[in-house]
Coordinates of C-alpha atoms and ligand atoms in Angstrom, one line a residue:
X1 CA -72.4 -6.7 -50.6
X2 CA -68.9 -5.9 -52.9
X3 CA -65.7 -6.3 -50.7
X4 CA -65.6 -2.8 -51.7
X5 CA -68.5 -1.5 -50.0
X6 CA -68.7 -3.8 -47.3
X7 CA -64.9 -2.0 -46.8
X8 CA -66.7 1.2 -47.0
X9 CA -69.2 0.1 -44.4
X10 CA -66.5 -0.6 -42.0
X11 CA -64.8 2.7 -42.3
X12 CA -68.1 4.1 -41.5
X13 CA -69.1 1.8 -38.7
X14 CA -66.0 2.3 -37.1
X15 CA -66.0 5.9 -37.3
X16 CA -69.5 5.7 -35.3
X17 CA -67.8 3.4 -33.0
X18 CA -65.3 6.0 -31.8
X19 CA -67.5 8.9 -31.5
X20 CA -70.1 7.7 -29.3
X21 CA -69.6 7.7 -25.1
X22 CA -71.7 4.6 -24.5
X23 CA -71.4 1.3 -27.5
X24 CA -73.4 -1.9 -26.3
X25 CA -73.7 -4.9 -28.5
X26 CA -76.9 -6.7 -29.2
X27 CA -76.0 -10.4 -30.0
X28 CA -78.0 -13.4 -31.6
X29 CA -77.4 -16.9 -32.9
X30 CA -75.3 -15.7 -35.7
X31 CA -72.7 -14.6 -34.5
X32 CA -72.6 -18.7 -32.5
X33 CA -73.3 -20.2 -36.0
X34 CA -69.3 -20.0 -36.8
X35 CA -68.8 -21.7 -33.8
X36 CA -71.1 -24.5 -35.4
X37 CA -74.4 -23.9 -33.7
X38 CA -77.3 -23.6 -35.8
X39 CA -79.7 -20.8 -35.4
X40 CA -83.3 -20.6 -34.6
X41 CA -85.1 -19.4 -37.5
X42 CA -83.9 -19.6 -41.3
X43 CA -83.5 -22.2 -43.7
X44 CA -81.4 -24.1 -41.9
X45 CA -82.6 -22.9 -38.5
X46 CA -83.7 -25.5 -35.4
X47 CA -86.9 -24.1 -35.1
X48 CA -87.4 -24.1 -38.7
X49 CA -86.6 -27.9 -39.1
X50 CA -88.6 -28.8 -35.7
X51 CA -91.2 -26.7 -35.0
X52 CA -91.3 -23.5 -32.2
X53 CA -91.4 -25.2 -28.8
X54 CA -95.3 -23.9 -27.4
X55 CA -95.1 -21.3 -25.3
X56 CA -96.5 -23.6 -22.1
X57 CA -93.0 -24.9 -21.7
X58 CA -92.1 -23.1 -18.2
X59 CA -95.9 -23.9 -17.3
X60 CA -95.3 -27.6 -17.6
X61 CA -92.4 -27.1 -15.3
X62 CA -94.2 -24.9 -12.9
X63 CA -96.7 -27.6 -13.1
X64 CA -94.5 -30.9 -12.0
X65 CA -90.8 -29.9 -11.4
X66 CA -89.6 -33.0 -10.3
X67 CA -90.7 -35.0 -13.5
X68 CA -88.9 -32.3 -15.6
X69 CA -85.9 -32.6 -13.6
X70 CA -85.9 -36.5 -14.0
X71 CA -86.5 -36.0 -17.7
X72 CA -83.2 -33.7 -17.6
X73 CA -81.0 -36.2 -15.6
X74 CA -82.3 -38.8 -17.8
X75 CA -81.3 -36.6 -20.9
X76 CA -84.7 -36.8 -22.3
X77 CA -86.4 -34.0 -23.6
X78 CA -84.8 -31.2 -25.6
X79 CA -83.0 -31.1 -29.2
X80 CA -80.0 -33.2 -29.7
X81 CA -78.7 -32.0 -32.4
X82 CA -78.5 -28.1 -30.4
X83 CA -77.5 -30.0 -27.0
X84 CA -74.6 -31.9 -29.1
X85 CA -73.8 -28.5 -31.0
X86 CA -73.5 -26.5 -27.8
X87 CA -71.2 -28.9 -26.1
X88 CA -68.3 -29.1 -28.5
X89 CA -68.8 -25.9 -29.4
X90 CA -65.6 -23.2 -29.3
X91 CA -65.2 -19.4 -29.2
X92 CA -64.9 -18.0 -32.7
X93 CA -63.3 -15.0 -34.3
X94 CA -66.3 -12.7 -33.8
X95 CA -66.4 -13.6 -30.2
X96 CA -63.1 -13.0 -29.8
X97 CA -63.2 -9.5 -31.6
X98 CA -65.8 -8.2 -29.3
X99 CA -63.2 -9.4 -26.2
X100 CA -60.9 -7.1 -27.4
X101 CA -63.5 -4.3 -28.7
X102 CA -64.2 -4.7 -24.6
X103 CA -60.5 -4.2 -23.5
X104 CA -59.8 -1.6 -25.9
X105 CA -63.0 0.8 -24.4
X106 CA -64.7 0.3 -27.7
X107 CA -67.2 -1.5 -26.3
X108 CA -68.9 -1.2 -23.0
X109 CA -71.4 -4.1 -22.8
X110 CA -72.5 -7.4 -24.3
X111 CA -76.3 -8.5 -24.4
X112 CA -76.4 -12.0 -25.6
X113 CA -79.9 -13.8 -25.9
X114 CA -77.2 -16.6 -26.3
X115 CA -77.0 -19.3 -23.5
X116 CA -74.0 -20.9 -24.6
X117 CA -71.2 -19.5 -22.3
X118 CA -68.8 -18.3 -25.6
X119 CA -68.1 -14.5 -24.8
X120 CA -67.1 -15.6 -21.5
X121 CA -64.8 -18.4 -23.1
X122 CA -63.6 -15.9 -25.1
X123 CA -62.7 -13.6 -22.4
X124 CA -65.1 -11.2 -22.3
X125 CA -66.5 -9.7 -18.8
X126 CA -69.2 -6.7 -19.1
X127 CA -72.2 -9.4 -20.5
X128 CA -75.9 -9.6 -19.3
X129 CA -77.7 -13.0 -21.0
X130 CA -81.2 -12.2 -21.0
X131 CA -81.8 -15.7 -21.8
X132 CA -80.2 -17.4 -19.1
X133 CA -77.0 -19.9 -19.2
X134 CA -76.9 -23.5 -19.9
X135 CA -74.1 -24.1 -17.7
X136 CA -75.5 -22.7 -14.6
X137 CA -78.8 -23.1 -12.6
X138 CA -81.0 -20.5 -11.0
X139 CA -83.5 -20.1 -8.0
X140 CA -86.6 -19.1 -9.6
X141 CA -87.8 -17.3 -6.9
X142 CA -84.5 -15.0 -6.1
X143 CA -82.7 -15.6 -8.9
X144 CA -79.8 -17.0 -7.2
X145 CA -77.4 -18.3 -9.8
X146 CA -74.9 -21.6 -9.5
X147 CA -71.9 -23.0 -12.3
X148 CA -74.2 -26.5 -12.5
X149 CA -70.9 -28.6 -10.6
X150 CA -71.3 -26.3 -8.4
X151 CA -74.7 -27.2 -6.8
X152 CA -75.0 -30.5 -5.5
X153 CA -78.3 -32.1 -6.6
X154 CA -79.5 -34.2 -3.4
X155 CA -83.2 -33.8 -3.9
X156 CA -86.0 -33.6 -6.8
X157 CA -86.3 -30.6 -7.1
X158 CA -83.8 -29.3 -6.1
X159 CA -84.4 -26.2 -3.8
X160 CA -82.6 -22.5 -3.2
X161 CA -80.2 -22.8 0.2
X162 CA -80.9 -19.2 0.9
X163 CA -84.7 -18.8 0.2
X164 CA -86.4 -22.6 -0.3
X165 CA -87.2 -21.8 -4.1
X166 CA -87.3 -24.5 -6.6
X167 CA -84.2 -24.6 -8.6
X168 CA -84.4 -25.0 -12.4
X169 CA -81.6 -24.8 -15.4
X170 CA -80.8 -20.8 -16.0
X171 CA -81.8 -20.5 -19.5
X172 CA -85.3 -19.1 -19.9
X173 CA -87.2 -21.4 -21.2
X174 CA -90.2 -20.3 -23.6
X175 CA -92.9 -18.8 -21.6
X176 CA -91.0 -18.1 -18.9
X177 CA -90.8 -14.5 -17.1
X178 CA -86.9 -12.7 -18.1
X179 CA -85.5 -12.7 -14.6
X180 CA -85.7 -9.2 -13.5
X181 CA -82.4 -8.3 -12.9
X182 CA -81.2 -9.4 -16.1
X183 CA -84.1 -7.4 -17.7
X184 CA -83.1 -4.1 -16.1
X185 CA -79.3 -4.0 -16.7
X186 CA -80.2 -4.7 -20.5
X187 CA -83.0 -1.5 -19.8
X188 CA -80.2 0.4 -18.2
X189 CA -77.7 -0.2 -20.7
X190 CA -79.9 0.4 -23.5
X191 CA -80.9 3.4 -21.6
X192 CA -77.4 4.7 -21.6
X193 CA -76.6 3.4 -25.2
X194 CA -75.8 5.7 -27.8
X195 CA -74.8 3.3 -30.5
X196 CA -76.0 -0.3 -30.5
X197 CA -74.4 -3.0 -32.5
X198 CA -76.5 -5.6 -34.1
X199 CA -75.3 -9.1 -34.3
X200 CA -76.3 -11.8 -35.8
X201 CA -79.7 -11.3 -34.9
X202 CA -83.2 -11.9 -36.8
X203 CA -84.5 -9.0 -33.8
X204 CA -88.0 -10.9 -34.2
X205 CA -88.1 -11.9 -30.2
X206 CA -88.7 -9.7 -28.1
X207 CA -88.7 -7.6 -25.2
X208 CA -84.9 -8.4 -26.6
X209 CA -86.2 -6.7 -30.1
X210 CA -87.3 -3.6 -28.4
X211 CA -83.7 -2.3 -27.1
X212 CA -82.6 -1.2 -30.7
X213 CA -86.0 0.5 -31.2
X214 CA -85.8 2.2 -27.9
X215 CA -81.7 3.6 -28.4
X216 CA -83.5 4.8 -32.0
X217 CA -86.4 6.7 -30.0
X218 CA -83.7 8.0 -27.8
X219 CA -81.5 9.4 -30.1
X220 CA -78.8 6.4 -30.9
X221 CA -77.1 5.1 -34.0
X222 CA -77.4 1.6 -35.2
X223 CA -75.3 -0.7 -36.9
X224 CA -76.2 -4.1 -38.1
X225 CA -74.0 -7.2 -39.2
X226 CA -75.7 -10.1 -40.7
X227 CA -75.6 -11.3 -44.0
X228 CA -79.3 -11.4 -44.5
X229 CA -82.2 -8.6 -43.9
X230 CA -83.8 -8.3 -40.6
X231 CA -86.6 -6.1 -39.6
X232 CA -84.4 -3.7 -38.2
X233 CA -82.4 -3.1 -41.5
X234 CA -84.1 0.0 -42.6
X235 CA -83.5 1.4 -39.4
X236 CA -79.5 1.0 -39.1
X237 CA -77.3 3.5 -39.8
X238 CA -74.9 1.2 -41.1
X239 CA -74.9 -2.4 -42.4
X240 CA -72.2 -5.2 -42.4
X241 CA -73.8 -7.2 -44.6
X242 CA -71.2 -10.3 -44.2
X243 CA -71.1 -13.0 -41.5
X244 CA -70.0 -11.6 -38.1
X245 CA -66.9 -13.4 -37.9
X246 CA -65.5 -11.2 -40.8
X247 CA -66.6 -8.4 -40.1
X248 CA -65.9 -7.9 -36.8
X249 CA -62.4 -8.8 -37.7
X250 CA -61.8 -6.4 -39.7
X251 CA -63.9 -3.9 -38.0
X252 CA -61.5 -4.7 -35.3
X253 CA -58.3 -4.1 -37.8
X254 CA -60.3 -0.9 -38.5
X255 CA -60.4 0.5 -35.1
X256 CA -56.9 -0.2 -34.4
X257 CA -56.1 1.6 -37.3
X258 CA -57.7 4.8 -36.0
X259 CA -56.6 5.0 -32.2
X260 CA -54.2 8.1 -31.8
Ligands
APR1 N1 -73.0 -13.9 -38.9 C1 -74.0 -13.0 -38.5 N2 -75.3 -13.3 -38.6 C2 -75.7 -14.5 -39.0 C3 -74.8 -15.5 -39.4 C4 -73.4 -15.2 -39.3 N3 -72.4 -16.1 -39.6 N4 -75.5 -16.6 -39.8 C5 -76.8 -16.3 -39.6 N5 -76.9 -15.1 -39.2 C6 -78.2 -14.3 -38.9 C7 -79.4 -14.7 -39.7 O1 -79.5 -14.0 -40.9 C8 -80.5 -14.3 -38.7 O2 -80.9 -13.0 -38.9 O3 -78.5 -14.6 -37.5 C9 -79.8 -14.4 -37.3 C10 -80.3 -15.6 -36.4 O4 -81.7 -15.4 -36.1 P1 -82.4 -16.4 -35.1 O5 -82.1 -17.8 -35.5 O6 -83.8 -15.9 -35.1 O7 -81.7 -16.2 -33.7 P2 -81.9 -15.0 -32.6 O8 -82.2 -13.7 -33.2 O9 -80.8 -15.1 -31.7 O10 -83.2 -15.6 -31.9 C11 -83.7 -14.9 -30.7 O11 -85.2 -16.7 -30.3 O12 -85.8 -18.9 -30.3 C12 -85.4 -17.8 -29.5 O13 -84.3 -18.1 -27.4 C13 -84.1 -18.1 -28.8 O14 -82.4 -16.5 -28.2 C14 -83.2 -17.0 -29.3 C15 -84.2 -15.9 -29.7

């Protein structure tokens, strides 16, 4: 995309940023890839040099907890390359621009299929991970949720104090059942979305895919940023075709420009 139409794209993104009532952001890998995390899928993508994990991942768990949390503590198991990425990673410009897209009522909700803990680094607050958190555990049968030096680990497994549950790490892992609560505030807010921002997502994985489709069927705009195609391309009102650090930079200069 020319600087002069991806210019042109931002004038018209943020002009359907201001209109709507109700703006939620949809957020992938991309948008933690200039924070030095790879992504998933593409060229350069984990999955892509490693192989999809199989889908019996949670069922192994569900199988034999306690040898998958001694595989954890032992810090076997799992990519090290991602693990390494994740923990030196640091909140980037497009992370920080959706902090202040938040404070300035541009933006009314973040929902990250990232586990990484960024937006909340970065300051944001209205954010539903429908993929769970690497820094904090969870019951899996109420869905009680911990900061991990928060929960003191005295047994394998470890169990919920309020209902007996086996505890696990929070981010979903493949196979796995989205924790309800998380799935309905990402149904609600989609529900009440009328413009839905795409970032840095390849929208392949779902039920995460379906939200844009659904704020589509019920009337909403879409906007994508990401500097390659994506299934959803055809369907977006606008596209940033750039990396989302940039754009949403300038989106953000944009916006400013055009408060009263
Ligand atoms: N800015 C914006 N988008 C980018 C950038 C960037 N700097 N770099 C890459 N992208 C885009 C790619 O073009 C691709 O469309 O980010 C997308 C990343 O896609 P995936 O790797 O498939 O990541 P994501 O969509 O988040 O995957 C969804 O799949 O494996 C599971 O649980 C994992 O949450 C993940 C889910």
């Amino acid at each position: 995309m020319t600087p002069t139409d991806l210019e042109r794209a931002i004038d018209e993104a943020a002009s359907l940023i201001t209109a709507p009532k109700h703006v939620v952001a949809l957020v992938g890998a991309g948008l933690s890839a200039e924070s030095g995390i790879p992504t998933f899928r593409g060229p350069e993508g984990i999955w892509t040099k490693h192989g999809e994990p199989d889908l019996r991942d949670y069922e192994r768990f569900a199988a034999d907890p306690k040898s998958w949390w001694e595989q954890r503590i032992a810090g076997a198991g799992g990519l090290g390359e991602l693990r390494t990425a994740l923990e030196s990673a640091e909140p980037n410009a497009g992370h920080l621009a959706l902090r202040e897209m938040e404070e300035s009522g541009w933006l009314a909700h973040i929902i990250t299929q990232n586990i990484d803990n960024l937006h909340q680094r970065a300051g944001s607050t209205r954010i539903t991970e429908i993929h769970g958190n690497r820094t904090r555990l969870r019951c899996t049968r109420c869905h009680a949720r911990w900061p991990l030096d928060e929960f003191p680990i005295d047994e394998l497994p470890p169990r919920c104090p309020e209902c007996g549950g086996i505890v696990k790490g929070d981010t979903v892992m493949f196979g796995e059942p989205i924790p309800k609560d998380a799935l309905d505030e990402c149904v609600d807010q989609t529900w009440k979305c009328d413009c839905m921002l795409l970032i840095g997502t390849s929208a392949v994985v779902y039920p995460a895919a379906q939200f844009p489709l659904d704020v589509r069927r019920l009337g909403g705009k879409l906007i994508e940023i990401n500097p390659n195609e994506t299934p959803l391309s055809a369907l977006a009102e606008v596209t940033l075709r750039a990396p989302a650090g940039q754009s949403l930079v300038r989106l953000v200069e944009r916006l400013r420009d055009l408060r009263p």
